[in-house]
mmCIF file of C-alpha atoms in Angstrom:
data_model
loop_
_atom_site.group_PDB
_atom_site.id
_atom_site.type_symbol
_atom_site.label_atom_id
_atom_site.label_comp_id
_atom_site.label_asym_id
_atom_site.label_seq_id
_atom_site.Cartn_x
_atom_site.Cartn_y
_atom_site.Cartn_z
ATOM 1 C CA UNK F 1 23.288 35.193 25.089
ATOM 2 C CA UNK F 2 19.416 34.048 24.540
ATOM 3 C CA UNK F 3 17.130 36.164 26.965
ATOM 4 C CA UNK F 4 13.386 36.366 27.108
ATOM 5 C CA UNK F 5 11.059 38.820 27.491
ATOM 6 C CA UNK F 6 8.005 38.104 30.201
ATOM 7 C CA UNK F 7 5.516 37.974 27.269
ATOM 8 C CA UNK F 8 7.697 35.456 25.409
ATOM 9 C CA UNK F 9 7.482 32.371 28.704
ATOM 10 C CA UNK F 10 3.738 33.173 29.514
ATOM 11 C CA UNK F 11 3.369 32.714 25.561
ATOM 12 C CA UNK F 12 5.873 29.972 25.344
ATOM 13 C CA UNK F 13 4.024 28.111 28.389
ATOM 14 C CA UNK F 14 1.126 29.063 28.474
ATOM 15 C CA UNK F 15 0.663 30.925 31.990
ATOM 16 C CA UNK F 16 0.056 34.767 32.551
ATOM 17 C CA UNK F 17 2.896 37.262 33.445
ATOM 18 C CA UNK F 18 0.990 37.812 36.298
ATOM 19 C CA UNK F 19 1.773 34.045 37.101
ATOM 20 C CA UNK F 20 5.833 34.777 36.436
ATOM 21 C CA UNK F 21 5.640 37.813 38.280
ATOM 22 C CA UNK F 22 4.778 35.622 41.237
ATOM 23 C CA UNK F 23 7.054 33.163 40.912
ATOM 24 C CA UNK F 24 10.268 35.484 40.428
ATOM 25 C CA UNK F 25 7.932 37.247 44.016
ATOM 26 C CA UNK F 26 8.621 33.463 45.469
ATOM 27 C CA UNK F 27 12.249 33.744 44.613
ATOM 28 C CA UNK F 28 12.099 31.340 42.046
ATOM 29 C CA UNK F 29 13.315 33.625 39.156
ATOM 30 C CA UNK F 30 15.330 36.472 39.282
ATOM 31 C CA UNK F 31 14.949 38.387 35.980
ATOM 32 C CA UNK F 32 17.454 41.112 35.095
ATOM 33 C CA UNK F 33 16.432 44.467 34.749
ATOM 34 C CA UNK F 34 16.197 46.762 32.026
ATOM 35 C CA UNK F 35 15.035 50.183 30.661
ATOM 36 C CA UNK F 36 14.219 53.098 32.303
ATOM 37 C CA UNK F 37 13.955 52.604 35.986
ATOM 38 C CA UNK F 38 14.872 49.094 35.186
ATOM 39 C CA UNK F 39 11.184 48.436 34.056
ATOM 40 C CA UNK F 40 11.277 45.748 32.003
ATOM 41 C CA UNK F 41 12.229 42.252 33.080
ATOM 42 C CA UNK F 42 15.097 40.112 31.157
ATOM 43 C CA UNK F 43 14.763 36.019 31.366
ATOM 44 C CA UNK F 44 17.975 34.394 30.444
ATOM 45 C CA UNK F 45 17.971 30.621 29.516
ATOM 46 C CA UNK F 46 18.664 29.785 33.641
ATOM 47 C CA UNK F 47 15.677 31.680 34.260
ATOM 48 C CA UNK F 48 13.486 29.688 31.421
ATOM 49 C CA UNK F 49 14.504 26.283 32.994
ATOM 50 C CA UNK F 50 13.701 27.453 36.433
ATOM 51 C CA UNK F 51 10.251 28.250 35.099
ATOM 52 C CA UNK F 52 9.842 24.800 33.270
ATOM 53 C CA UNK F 53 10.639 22.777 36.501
ATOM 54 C CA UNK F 54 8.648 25.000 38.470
ATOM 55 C CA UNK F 55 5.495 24.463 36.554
ATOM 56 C CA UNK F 56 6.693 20.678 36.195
ATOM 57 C CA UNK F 57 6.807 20.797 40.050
ATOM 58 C CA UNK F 58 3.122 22.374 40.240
ATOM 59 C CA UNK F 59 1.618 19.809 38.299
ATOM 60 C CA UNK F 60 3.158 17.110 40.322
ATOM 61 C CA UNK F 61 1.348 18.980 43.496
ATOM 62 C CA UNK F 62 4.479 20.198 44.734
ATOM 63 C CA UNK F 63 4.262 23.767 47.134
ATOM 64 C CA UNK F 64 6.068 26.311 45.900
ATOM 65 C CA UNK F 65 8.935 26.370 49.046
ATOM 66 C CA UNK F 66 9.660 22.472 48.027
ATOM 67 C CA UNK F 67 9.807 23.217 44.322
ATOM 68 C CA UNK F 68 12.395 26.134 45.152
ATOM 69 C CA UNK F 69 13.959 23.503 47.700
ATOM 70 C CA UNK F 70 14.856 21.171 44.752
ATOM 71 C CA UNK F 71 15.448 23.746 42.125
ATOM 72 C CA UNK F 72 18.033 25.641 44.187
ATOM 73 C CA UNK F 73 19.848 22.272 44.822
ATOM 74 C CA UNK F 74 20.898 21.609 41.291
ATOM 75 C CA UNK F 75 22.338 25.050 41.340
ATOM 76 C CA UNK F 76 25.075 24.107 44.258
ATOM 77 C CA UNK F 77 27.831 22.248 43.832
ATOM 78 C CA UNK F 78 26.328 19.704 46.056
ATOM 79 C CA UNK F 79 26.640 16.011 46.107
ATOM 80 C CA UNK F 80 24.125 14.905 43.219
ATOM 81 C CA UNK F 81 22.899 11.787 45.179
ATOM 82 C CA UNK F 82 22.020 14.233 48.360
ATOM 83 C CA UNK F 83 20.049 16.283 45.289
ATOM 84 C CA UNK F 84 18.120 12.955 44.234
ATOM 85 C CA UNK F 85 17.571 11.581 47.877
ATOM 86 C CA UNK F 86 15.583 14.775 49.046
ATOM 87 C CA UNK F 87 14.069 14.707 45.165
ATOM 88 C CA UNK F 88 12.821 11.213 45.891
ATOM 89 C CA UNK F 89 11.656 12.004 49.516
ATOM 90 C CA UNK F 90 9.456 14.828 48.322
ATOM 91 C CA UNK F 91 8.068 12.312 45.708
ATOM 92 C CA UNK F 92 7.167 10.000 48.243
ATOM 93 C CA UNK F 93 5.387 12.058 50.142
ATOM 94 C CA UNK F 94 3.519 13.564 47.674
ATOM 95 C CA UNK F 95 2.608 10.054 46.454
ATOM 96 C CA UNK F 96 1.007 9.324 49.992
ATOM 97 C CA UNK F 97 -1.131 12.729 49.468
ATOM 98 C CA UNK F 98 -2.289 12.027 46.845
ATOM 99 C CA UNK F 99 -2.930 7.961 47.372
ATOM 100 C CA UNK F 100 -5.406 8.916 50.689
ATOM 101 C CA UNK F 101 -6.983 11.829 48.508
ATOM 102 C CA UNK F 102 -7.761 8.769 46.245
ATOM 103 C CA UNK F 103 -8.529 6.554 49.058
ATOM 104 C CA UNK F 104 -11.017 9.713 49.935
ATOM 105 C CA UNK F 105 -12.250 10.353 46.888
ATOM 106 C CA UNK F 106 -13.366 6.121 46.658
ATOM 107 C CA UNK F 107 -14.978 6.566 49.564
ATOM 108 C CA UNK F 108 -16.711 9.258 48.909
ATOM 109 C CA UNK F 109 -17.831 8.066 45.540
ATOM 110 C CA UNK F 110 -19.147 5.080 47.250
ATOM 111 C CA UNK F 111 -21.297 7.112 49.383
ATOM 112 C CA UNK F 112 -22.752 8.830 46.327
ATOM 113 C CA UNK F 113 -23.578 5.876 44.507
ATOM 114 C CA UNK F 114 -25.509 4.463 47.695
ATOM 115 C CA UNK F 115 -27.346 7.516 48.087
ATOM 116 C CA UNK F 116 -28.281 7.662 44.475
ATOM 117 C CA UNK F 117 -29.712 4.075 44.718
ATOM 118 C CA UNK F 118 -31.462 4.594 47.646
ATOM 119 C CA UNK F 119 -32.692 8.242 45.893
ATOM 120 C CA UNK F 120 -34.108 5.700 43.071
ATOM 121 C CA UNK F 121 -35.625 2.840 45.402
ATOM 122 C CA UNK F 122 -37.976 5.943 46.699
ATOM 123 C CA UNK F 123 -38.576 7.419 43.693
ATOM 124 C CA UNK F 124 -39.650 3.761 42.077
ATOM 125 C CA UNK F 125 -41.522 2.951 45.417
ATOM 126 C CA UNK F 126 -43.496 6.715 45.105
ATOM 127 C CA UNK F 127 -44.272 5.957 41.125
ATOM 128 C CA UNK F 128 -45.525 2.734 42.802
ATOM 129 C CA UNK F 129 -47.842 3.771 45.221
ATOM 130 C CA UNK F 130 -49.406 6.665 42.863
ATOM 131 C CA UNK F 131 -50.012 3.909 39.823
ATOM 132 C CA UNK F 132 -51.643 1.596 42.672
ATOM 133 C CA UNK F 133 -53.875 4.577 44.004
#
């Protein structure tokens, strides 16, 4: 059987073993042990694709205890349209985050933009005043 070493994912994905050492902390891995005193850590291919979906969950904005959610499901024998219903109700809700965190951001944008044009209507009325002085 393939296995990784901890090095080999943080290489292969580009995160720290710090970063995987939290993860298998969350519960989302569970490396083998190996060595003396069962020091070094042994990913097999399950634990690789945990670790892809997990950071594929992250950059979707999932939390960690809704990535684990979904991942554990496709591990049970479970109904596979139960899997994709929860799936697709953690999607929506993350879609509505993220739309009012847009709606936010617009309006906050919009405030900058009328404080920088009011900023330059002062400015331009000060140059004004001092070239008519």
């Amino acid at each position: 059987m393939v296995t990784y070493t901890i090095a080999e994912l943080a290489r292969e994905f580009d995160i720290t073993a710090r970063a995987i050492r939290f993860y298998e902390d969350q519960g989302l891995l569970s490396p083998k042990r190996e060595g003396v005193g069962g020091r070094n850590r042994v990913y097999t291919p399950r634990d690789r694709t945990r670790l892809k979906l997990t950071l594929r969950g992250k950059r979707l904005g999932l939390t960690l205890s809704e990535i684990k959610s979904i991942v554990d499901m496709y591990e049970s024998p479970r109904d596979t349209v139960a899997q994709i219903d929860r799936f697709l109700g953690v999607l929506a809700h993350q879609r509505e985050t993220l739309e009012q965190q847009r709606a936010d951001i617009e309006m906050a944008l919009g405030e900058i933009s009328a404080h920088e044009e009011e900023c330059r209507r002062l400015l331009a009325e000060t140059a004004a005043s001092r070239n008519a002085a």
